[in-house]
C-alpha positions in Angstrom: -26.0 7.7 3.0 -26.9 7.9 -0.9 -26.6 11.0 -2.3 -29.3 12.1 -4.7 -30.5 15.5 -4.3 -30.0 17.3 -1.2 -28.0 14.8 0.2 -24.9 14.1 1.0 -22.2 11.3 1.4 -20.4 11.3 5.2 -16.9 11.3 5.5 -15.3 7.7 5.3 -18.2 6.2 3.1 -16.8 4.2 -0.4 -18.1 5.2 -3.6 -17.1 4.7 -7.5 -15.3 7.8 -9.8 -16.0 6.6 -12.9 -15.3 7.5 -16.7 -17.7 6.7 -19.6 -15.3 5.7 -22.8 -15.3 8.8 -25.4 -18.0 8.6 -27.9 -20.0 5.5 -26.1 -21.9 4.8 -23.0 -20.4 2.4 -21.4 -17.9 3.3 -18.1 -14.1 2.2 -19.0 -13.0 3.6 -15.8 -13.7 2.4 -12.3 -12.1 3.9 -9.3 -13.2 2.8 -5.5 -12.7 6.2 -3.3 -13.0 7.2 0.1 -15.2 10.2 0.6 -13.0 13.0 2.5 -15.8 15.6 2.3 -19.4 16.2 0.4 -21.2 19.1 0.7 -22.9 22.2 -1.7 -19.6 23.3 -2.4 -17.2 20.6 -2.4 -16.6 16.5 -3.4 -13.1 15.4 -2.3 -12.4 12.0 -2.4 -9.2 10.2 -1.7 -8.0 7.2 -4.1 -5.7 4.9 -2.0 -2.3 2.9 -2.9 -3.2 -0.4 -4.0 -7.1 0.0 -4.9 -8.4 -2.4 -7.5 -9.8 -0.4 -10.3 -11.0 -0.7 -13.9 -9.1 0.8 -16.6 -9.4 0.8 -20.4 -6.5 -1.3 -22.7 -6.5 -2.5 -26.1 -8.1 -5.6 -26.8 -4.5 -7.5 -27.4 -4.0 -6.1 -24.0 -1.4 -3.4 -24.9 -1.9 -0.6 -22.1 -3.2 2.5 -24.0 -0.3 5.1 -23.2 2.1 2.6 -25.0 0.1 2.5 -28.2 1.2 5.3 -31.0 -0.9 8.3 -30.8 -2.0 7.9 -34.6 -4.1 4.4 -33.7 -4.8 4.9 -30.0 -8.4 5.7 -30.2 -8.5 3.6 -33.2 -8.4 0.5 -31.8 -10.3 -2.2 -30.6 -10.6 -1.8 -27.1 -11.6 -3.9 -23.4 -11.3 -3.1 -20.1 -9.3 -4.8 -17.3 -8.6 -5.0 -13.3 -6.0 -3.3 -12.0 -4.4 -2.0 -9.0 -3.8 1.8 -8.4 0.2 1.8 -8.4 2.5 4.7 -6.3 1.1 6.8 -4.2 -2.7 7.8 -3.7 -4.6 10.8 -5.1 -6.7 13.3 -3.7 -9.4 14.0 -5.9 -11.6 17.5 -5.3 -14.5 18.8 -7.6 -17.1 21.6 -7.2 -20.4 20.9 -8.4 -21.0 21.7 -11.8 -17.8 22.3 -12.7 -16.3 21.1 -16.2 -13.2 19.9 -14.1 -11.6 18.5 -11.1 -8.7 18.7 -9.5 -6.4 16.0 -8.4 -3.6 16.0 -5.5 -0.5 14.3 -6.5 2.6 13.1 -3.8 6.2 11.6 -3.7 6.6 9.5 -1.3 6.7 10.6 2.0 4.0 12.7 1.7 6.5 15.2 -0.1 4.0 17.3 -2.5 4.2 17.2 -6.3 1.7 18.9 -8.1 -2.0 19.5 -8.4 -3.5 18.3 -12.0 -7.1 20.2 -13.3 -8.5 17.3 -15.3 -11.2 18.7 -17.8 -14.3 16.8 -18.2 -17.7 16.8 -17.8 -19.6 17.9 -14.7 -19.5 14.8 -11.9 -23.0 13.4 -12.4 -24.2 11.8 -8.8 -26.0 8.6 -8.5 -26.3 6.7 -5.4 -23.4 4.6 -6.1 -20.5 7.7 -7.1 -20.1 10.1 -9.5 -19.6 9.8 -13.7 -17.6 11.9 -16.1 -16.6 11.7 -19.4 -12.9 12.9 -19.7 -12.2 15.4 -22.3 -8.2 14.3 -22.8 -6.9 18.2 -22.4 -5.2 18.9 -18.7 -3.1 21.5 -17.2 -0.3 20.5 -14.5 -0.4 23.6 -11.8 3.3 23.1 -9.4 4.2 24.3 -6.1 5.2 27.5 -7.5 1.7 28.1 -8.6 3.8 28.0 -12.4 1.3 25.9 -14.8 1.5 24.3 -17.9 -1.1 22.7 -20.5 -0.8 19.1 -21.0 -2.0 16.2 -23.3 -2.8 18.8 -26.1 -1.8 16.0 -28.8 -4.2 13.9 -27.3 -7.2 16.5 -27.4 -6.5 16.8 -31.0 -5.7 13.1 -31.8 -8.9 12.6 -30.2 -10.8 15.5 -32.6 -9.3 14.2 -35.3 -10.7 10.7 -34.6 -13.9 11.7 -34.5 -14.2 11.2 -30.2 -14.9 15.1 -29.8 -16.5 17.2 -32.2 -15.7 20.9 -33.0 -18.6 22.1 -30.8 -17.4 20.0 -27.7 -13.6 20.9 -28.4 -14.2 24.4 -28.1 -16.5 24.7 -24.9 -13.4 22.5 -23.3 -10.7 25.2 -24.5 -13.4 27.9 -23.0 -13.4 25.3 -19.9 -9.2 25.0 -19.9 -9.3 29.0 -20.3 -11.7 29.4 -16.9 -9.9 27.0 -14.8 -6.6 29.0 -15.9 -8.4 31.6 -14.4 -8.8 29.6 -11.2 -5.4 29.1 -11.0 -3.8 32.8 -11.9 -6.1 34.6 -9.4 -5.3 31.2 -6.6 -9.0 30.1 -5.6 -10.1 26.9 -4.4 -8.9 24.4 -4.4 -5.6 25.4 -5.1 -5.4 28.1 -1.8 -7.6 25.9 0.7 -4.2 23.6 2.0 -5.3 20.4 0.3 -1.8 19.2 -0.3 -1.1 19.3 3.8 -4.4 16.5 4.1 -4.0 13.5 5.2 -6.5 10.1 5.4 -7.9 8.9 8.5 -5.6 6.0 9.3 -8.8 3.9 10.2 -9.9 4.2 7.1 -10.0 0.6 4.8 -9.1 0.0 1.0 -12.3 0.4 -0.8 -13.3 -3.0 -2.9 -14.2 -2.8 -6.5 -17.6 -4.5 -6.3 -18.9 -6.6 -9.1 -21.5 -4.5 -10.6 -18.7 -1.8 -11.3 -20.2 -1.1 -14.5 -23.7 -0.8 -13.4 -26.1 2.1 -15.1 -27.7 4.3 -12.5 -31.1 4.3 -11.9 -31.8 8.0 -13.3 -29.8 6.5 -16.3 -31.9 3.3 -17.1 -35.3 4.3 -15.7 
């Protein structure tokens, strides 16, 4: 089933999480998921070991965490095919929320962390769901202790003109709310996500060709 408004993707179906790249329109990042559950109050989707995705690099091919901070949104960029290495992550997001929140294991199903990426809220289309990431993250543990991460990046990314001052600050007031989330222990961080498992039926999902395709609501 498509899922434009008032409907909803069944459990098992394949669709795209994607990223547009900061201050452009096209998507830089491609990710094939399962759909674990879609209703009003929920996506979770669940990004297997091994998927084929699409992920941004620089254009001599250098992967993006390995390039100094100073030039990495500086330089020229491409995208490339790649597989989705370790093990796989559980992604959950509530509609209209300026995050989600991802499920992170070792292996052996031994829990490691959930991780609140902030971005913009998931956009449907028939095909998935787009975002734009907004670089700033917090890391919640086991414990339910929590820490800010990729703060350099958030102001690399100011500084380079990706984010301006407007932006920035609605995604500290975003960080600051999903804090909130985490301090007073609400969904999805009390609902048992990190004892979920797949559906051993379920296949790899494929990156299809038109990966990079604009949605009708976009183009029309």
């Amino acid at each position: 089933m498509t899922a434009g408004a008032g409907t909803y993707w069944t459990p098992g179906t394949h669709i795209l999480w994607r990223y547009r790249e900061n201050g452009g329109e096209h998507v830089h990042i491609a990710r094939p998921v399962t759909v674990v559950r879609d209703d009003p109050e929920l996506l979770a989707v669940w990004l297997a070991p091994g998927t084929e995705c699409v992920k941004p690099v620089l254009a001599d091919g250098t992967p993006v965490h390995l390039e100094p901070l100073e030039s990495r949104y500086t330089k020229p960029r491409t995208v490339q095919r790649d597989r989705w290495f370790g093990t796989g992550v559980l992604k959950v997001a509530e509609p209209g929320r300026p995050w989600s929140v991802w499920l992170f294991w070792e292996p052996g199903w031994r829990f490691k962390n959930w991780y609140v990426n902030l971005e913009q809220p998931l956009a449907r289309w028939a095909g998935g769901v787009d975002s734009e990431d907004h670089f700033l993250d917090i890391s919640v543990h086991p414990d339910r202790t929590w820490h800010w991460r990729d703060e350099d990046e958030f102001a690399q990314a100011q500084r380079d003109g990706l984010m301006d001052a407007a932006t920035a600050g609605r995604v500290r007031v975003a960080g600051r709310e999903a804090v909130e989330v985490i301090r007073a222990w609400g969904t999805p961080f009390a609902d048992g996500w990190q004892n979920w498992r797949p559906d051993p039926s379920w296949t790899v999902p494929s990156l299809p060709e038109d990966w990079h395709r604009t949605p009708a609501h976009v183009s029309s």
